[in-house]
Short mmCIF file of C-alpha atoms in Angstrom, two decimals:
data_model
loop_
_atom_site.label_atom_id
_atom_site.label_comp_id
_atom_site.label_asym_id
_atom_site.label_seq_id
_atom_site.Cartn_x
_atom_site.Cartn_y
_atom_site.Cartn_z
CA UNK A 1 -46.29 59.86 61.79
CA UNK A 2 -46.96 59.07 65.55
CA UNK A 3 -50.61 57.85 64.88
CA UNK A 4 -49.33 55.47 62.34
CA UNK A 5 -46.05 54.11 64.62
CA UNK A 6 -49.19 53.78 67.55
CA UNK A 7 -50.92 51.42 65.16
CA UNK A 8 -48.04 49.67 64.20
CA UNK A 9 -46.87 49.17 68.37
CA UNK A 10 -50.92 47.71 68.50
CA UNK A 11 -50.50 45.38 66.29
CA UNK A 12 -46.90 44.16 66.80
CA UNK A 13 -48.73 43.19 70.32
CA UNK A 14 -50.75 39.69 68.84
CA UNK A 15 -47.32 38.45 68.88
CA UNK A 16 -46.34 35.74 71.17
CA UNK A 17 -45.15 38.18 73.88
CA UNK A 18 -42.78 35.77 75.70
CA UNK A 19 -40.72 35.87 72.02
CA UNK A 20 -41.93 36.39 68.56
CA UNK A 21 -39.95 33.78 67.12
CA UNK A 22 -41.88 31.25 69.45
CA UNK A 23 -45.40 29.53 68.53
CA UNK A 24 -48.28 30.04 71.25
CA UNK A 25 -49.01 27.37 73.69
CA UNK A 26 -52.67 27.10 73.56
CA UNK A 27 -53.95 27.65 77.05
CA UNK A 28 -57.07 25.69 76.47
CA UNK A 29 -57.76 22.67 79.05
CA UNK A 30 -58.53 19.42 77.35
CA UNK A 31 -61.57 19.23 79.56
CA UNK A 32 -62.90 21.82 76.98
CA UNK A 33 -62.26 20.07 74.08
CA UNK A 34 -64.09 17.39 75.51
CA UNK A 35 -67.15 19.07 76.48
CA UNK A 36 -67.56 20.64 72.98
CA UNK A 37 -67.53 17.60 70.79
CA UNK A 38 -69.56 15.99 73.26
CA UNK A 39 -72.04 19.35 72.53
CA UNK A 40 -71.46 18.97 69.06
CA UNK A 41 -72.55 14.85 68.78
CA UNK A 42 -75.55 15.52 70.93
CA UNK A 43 -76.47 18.59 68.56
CA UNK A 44 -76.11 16.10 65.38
CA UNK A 45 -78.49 13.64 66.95
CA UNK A 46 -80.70 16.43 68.00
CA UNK A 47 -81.01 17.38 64.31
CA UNK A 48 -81.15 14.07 63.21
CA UNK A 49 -84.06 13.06 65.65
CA UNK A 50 -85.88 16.66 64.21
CA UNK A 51 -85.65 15.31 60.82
CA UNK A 52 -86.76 11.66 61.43
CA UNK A 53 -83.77 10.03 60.11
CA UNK A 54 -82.29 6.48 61.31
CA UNK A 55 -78.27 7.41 60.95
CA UNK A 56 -76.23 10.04 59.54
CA UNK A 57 -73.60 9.05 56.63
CA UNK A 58 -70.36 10.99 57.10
CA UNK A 59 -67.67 12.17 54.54
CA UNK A 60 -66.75 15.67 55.01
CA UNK A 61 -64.10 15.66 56.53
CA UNK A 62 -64.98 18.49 58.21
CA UNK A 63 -68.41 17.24 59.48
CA UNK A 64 -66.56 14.21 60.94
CA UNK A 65 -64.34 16.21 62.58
CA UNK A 66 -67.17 18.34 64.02
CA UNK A 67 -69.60 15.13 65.04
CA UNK A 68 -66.77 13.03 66.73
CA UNK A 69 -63.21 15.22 67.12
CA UNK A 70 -61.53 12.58 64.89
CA UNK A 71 -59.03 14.38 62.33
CA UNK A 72 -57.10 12.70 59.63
CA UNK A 73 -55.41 14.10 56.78
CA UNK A 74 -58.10 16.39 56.62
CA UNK A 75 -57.55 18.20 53.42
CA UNK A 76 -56.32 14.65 51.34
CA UNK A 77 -59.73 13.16 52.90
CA UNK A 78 -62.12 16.30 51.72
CA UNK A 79 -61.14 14.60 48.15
CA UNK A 80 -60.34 10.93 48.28
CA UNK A 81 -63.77 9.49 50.17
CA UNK A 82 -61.57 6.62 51.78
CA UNK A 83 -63.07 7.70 55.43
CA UNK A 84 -66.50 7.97 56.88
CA UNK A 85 -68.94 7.90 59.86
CA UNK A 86 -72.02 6.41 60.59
CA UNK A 87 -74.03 7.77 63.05
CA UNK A 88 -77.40 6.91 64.92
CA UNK A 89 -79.99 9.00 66.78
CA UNK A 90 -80.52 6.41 68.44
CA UNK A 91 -77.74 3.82 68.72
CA UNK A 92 -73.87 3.43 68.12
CA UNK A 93 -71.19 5.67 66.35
CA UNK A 94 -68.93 3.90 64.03
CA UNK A 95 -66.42 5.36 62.40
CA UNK A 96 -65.06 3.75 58.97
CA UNK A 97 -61.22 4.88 59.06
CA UNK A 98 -59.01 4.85 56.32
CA UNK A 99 -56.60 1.69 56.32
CA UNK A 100 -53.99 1.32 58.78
CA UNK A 101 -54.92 4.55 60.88
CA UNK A 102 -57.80 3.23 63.64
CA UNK A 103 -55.37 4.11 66.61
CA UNK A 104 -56.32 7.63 65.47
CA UNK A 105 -59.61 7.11 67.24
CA UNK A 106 -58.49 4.98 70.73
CA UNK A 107 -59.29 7.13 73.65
CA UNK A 108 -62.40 9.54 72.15
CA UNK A 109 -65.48 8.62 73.65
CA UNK A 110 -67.28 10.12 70.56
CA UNK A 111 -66.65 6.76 68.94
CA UNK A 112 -67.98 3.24 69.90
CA UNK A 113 -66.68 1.15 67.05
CA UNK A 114 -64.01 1.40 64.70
CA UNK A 115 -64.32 -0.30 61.25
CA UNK A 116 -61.81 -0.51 58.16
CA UNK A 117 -63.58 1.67 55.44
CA UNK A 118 -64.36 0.06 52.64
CA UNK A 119 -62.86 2.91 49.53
CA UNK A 120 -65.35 3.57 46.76
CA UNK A 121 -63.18 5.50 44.38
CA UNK A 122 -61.88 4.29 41.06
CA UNK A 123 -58.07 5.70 41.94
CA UNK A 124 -58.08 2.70 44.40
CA UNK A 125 -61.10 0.20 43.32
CA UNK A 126 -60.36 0.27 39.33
CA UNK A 127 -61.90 -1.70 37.55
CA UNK A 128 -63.05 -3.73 40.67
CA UNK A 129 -65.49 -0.59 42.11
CA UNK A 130 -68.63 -2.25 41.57
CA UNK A 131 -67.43 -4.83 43.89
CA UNK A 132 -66.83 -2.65 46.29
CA UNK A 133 -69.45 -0.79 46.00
CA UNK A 134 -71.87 -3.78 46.60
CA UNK A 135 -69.60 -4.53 50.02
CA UNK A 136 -69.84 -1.47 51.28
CA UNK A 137 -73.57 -0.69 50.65
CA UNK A 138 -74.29 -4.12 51.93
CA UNK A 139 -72.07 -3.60 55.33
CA UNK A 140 -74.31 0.00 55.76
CA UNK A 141 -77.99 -1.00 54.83
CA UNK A 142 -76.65 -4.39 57.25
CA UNK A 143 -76.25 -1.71 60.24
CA UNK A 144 -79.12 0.12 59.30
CA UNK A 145 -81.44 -2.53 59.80
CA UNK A 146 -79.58 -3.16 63.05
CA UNK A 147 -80.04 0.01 65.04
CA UNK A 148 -82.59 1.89 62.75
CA UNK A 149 -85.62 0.80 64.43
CA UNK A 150 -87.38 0.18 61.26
CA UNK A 151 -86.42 3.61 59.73
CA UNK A 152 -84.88 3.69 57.27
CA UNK A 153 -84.22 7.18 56.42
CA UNK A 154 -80.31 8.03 56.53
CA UNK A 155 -78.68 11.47 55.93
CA UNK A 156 -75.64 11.48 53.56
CA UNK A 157 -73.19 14.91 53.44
CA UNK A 158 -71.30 13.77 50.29
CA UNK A 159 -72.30 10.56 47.73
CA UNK A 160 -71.22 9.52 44.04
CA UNK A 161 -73.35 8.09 41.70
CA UNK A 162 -72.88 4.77 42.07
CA UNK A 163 -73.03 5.18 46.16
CA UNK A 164 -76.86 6.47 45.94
CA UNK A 165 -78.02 4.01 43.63
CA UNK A 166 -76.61 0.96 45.14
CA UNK A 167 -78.37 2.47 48.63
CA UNK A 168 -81.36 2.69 47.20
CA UNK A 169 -81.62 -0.83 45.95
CA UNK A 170 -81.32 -1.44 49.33
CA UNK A 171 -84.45 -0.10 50.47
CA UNK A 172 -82.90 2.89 51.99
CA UNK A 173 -84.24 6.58 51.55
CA UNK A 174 -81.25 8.99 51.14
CA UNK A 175 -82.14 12.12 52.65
CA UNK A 176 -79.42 15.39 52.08
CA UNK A 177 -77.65 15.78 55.11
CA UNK A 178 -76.81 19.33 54.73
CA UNK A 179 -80.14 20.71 56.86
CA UNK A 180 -78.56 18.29 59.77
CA UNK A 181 -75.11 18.91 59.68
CA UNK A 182 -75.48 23.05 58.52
CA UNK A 183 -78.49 23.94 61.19
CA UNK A 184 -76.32 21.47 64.17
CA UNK A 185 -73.26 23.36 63.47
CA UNK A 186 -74.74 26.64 63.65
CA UNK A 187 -75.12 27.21 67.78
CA UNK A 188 -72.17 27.34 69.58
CA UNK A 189 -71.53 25.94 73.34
CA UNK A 190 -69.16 27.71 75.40
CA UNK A 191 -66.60 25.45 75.12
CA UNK A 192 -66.76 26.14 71.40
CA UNK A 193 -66.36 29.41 71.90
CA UNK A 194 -63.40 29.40 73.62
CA UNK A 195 -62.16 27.12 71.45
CA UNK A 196 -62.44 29.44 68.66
CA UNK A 197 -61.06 32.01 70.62
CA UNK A 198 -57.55 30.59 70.74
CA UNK A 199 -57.66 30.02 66.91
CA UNK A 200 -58.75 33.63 66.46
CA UNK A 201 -55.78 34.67 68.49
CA UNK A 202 -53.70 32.44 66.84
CA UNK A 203 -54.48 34.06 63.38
CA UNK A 204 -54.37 37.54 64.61
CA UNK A 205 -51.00 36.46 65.74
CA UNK A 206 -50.15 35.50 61.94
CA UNK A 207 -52.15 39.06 61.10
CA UNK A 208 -49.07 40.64 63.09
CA UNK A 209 -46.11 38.65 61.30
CA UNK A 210 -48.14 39.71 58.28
CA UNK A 211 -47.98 43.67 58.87
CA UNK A 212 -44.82 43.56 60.40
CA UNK A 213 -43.19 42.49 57.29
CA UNK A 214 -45.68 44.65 54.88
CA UNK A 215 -42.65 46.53 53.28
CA UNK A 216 -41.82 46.89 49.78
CA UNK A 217 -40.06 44.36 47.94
CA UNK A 218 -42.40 41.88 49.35
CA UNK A 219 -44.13 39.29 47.19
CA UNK A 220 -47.95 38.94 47.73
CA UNK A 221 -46.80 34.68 48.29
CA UNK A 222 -44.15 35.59 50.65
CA UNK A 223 -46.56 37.75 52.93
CA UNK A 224 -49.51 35.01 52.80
CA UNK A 225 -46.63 32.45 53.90
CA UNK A 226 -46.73 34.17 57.27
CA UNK A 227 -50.24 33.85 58.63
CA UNK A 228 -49.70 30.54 57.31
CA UNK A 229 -46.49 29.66 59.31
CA UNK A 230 -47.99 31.12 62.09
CA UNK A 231 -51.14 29.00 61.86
CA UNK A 232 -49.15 25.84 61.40
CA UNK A 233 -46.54 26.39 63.93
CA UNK A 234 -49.28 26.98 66.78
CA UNK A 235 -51.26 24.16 65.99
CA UNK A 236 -53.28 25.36 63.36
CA UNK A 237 -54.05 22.99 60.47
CA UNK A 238 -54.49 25.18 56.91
CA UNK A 239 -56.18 28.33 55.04
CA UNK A 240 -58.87 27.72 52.61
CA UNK A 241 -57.95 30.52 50.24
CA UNK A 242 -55.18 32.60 49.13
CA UNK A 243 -56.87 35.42 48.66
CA UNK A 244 -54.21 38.49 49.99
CA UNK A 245 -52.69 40.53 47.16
CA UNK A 246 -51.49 44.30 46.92
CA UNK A 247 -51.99 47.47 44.61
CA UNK A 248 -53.80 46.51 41.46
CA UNK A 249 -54.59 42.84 42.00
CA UNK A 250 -56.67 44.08 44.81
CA UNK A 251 -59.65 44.69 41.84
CA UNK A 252 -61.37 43.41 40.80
CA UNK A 253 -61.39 40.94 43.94
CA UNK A 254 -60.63 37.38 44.05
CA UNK A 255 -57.25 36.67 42.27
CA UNK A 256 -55.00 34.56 44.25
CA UNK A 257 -51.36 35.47 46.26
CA UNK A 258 -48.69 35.43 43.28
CA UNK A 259 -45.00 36.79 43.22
CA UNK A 260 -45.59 40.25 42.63
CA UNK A 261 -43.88 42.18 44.94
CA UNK A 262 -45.31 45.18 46.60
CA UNK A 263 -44.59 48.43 46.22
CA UNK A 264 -44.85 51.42 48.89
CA UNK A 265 -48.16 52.86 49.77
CA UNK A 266 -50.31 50.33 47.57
CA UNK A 267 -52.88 48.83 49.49
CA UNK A 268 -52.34 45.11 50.72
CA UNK A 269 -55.63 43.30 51.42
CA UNK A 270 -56.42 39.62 52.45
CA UNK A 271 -58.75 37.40 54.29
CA UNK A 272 -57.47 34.81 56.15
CA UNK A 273 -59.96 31.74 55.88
CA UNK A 274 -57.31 30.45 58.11
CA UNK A 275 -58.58 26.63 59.83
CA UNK A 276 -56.41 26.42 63.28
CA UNK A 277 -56.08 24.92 66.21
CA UNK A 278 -58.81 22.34 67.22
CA UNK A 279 -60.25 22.60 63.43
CA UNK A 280 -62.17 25.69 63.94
CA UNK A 281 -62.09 28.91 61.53
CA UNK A 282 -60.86 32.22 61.84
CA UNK A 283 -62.08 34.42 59.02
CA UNK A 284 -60.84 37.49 58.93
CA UNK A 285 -60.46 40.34 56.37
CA UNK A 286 -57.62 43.29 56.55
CA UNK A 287 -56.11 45.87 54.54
CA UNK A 288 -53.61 48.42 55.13
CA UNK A 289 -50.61 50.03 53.33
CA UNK A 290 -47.20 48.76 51.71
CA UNK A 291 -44.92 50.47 54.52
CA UNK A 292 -47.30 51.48 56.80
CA UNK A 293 -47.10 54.63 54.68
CA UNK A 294 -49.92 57.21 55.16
CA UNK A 295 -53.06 56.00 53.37
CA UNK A 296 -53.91 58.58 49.88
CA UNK A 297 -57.19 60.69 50.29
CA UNK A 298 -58.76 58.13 48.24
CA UNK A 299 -57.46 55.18 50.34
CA UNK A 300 -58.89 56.47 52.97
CA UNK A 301 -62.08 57.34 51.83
CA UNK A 302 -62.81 53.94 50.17
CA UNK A 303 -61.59 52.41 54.15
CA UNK A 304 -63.92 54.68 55.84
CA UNK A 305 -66.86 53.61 53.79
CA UNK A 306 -65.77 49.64 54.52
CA UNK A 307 -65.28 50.49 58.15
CA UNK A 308 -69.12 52.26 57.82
CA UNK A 309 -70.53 48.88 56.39
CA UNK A 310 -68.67 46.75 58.95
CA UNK A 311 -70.05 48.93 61.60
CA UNK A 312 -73.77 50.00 60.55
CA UNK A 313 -74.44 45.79 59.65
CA UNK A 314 -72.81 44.25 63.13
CA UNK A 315 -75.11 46.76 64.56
CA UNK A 316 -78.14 44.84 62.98
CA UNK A 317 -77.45 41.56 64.54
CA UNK A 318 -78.73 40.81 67.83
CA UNK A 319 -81.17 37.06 68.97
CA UNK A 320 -84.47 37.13 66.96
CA UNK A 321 -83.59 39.23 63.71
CA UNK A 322 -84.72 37.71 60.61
CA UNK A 323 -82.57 38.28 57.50
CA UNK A 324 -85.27 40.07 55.61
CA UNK A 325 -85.34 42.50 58.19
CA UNK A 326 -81.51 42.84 58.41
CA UNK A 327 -81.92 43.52 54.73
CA UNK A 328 -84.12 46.38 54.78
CA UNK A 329 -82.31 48.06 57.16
CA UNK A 330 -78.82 46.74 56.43
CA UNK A 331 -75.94 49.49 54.47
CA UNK A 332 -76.60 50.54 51.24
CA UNK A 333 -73.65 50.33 48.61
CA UNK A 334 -73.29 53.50 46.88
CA UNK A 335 -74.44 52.65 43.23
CA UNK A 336 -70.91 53.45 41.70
CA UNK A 337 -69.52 51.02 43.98
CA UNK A 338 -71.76 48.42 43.35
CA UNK A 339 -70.34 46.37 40.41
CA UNK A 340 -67.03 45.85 42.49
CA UNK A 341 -68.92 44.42 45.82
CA UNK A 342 -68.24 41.88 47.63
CA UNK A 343 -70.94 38.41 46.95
CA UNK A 344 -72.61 38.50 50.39
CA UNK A 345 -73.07 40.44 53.78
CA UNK A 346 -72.95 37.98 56.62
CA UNK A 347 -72.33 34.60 56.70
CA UNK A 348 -72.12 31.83 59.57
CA UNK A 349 -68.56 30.21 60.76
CA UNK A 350 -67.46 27.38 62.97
CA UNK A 351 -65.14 24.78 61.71
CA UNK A 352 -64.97 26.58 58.21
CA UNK A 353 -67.50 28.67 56.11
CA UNK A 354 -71.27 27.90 57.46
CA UNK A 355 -74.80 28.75 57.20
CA UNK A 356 -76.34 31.01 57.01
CA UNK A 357 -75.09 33.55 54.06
CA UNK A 358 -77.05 36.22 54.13
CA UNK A 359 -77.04 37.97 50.26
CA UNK A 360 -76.06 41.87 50.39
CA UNK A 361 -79.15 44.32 49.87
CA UNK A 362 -78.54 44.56 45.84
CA UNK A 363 -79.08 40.55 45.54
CA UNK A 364 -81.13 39.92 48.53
CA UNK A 365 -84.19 38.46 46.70
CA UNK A 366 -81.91 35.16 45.95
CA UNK A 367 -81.02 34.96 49.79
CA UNK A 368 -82.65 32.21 51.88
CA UNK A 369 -84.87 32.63 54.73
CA UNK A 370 -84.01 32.80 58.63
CA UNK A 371 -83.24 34.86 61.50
CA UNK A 372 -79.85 35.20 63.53
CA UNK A 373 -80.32 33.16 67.00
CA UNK A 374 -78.39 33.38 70.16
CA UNK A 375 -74.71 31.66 70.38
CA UNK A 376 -74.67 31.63 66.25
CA UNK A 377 -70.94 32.99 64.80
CA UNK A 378 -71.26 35.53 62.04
CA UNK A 379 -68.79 37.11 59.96
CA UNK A 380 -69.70 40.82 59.07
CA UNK A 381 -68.03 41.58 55.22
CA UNK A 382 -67.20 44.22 53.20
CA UNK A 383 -65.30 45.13 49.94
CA UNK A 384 -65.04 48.49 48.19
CA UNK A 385 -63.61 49.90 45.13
CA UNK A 386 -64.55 51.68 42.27
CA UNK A 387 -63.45 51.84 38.48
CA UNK A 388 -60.21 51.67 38.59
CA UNK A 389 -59.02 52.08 42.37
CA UNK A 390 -57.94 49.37 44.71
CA UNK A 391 -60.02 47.24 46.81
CA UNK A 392 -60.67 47.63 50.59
CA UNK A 393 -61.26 44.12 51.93
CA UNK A 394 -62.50 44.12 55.58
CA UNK A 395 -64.70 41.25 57.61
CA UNK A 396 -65.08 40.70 61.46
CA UNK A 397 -66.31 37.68 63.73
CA UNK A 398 -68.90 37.92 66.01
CA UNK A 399 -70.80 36.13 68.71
CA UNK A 400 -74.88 36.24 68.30
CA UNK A 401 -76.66 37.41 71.85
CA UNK A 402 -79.73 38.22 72.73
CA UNK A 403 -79.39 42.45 72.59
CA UNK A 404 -76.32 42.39 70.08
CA UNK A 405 -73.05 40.96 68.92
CA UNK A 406 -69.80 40.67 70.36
CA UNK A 407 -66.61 41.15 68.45
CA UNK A 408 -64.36 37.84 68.54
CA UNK A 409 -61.27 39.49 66.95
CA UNK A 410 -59.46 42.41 68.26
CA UNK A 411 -56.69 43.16 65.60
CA UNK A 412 -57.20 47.33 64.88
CA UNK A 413 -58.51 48.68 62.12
CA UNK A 414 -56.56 51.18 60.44
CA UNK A 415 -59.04 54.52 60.81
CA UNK A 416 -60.11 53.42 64.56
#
């Protein structure tokens, strides 16, 4: 009973500690904000340069927002392409912005020209999008031939159809972006780090409001509301997923928050795949018990085994490792517990989900090639269950160096 009120005490401590009903102030200076999307621009012409490509053609959302620290309506844009950036190795930035919203962009010195986009969608273009289609491939290949140097190889994240062809007749060689923007975005700076810092403490924060209100009654929607207030409240901006349920809708893995309500001393598991503050992830996986009641024998043993993965893998890790040597030596999944694992064993993170994703040992011959390098972000994963128990969902975030890893997150585990 003591142990488990301990645990509780450590965890109630992620909460703001001036008052829990008060966000976080982010104590990051904007002089580090700076510095890191100036490290991230010069990283996506680095990769451009490696690949011998004229521009890049923007319209993640979340690549813009990582090449030039320009946010807007980031989710609404990763679905409506009415926003996009061009970028040169070797010349000017211009971003495209969506109608009505180029003050968004005054003052960042990512940027050195701000253009209306031109929206190639038939919600918006009709029966008129091959006209604009023709405009807008006509206004690109124009500043291609501008400040390309005679190359005219461009990059391009996300295209439709229509897009790539009318490119094409251009004269321009589309090239997939996503070895430039994936291999740019997987080294950190510094200043990233400590940007990601604040958004992991920002979700361990929500982690907190989550536990402390882990009693039964509860709805599995009403708990995942709380990281998500938290998030939002402190700056954050949204969570990918909604993956936290309790008791049975823990396995198999993968169903979604819904109103059951939990009952005591059923498991509650989640992963956060929270975005926050500054547009950079925090992906973190937890599970404990409906009020904080001790965990059953078999609770416990399926947590100890996650806790063993979690552990044994980070230990892997280190500046130089190649993933097929990870795999041989990485945890083996007791073959009872394999048909309820989780999809993959370590996997990069920055401004959301990255590269690399490193298959776990049982699928490993479809993984890709690579090794871990110095100042990538990993997430170490694992999920357990077996026929007919609950899952145990647990995943930390580390920092690549040269002789090992270093935990980003703090929050306890529930064995430690």
């Amino acid at each position: 009973m003591r142990a488990r009120a301990l645990n509780r005490a450590s965890k109630r401590k992620f909460l703001n500690a001036k008052s829990a009903d008060k966000p976080l102030a982010s104590p990051v200076p904007q002089e580090t904000r700076v510095r890191a999307r100036q490290y991230r621009l010069a990283r996506t012409r680095q990769l451009l340069a490696r690949h011998d490509c004229a521009a890049l053609l923007l319209y993640d959302s979340v690549n813009i927002r990582y090449a030039l620290d320009c946010p807007n309506m980031q989710v609404w844009s990763l679905h409506n392409p009415l926003r996009y950036a061009l970028i040169f190795a070797d010349g000017p930035v211009i971003m495209f912005e969506f109608g009505r919203c180029e003050h968004l962009c005054r003052g960042l010195e990512t940027i050195d020209e701000v253009r209306p986009a031109v929206g190639c969608m038939y919600m918006t273009s009709g029966d008129r999008l091959p006209e604009q289609v023709s405009r807008w491939a006509n206004e690109i290949a124009d500043l291609i031939l501008a400040h390309g140097g005679g190359n005219r190889r461009v990059a391009v994240d996300r295209l439709d159809v229509a897009g790539l062809r009318a490119l094409e007749a251009r004269g321009l060689a589309v090239i997939d972006a996503g070895p430039v923007t994936e291999h740019a975005r997987a080294l950190k700076s510094a200043d990233e780090i400590e940007l990601m810092r604040w958004t992991i403490r920002v979700c361990e924060a929500g982690m907190a409001r989550v536990h402390e209100h882990s009693v039964p009654g509860v709805t599995e929607q009403e708990l995942w509301a709380h990281l998500h207030f938290e998030n939002a409240r402190s700056g954050g901006e949204w969570l990918e997923t909604r993956l936290l349920t309790c008791g049975p809708n823990t396995n198999p893995w993968y169903r979604e928050c819904s109103d059951r309500p939990c009952r005591s001393g059923e498991l509650i598991a989640f992963d956060t795949d929270l975005i926050g503050p500054y547009g950079y992830c925090a992906d973190l996986s937890r599970s404990w018990t409906c009020g904080h009641a001790a965990m059953s024998d078999k609770q416990r043993e399926l947590y100890s085994i996650a806790l063993d993965q979690i552990e044994h893998n980070a230990a892997l890790i280190r500046d130089g490792v190649s993933f097929a040597e990870f795999n041989e030596r990485s945890w083996r999944i007791p073959e009872p517990l394999q048909p309820y694992r989780y999809s993959l064993a370590v996997h990069g993170v920055g401004m959301a989900d990255e590269w690399p994703t490193v298959l776990l040992h049982t699928d490993f011959e479809r993984s890709h090639g690579g090794r871990f390098e110095k100042n990538m972000v990993v997430c170490v994963e694992s999920l357990i269950a077996e026929k007919g128990s609950e899952s145990v969902k647990l995943e930390t975030q580390v920092l690549v160096k040269e002789t090992g890893v270093e935990r980003l997150d703090r929050f306890p585990w529930e064995l430690a």
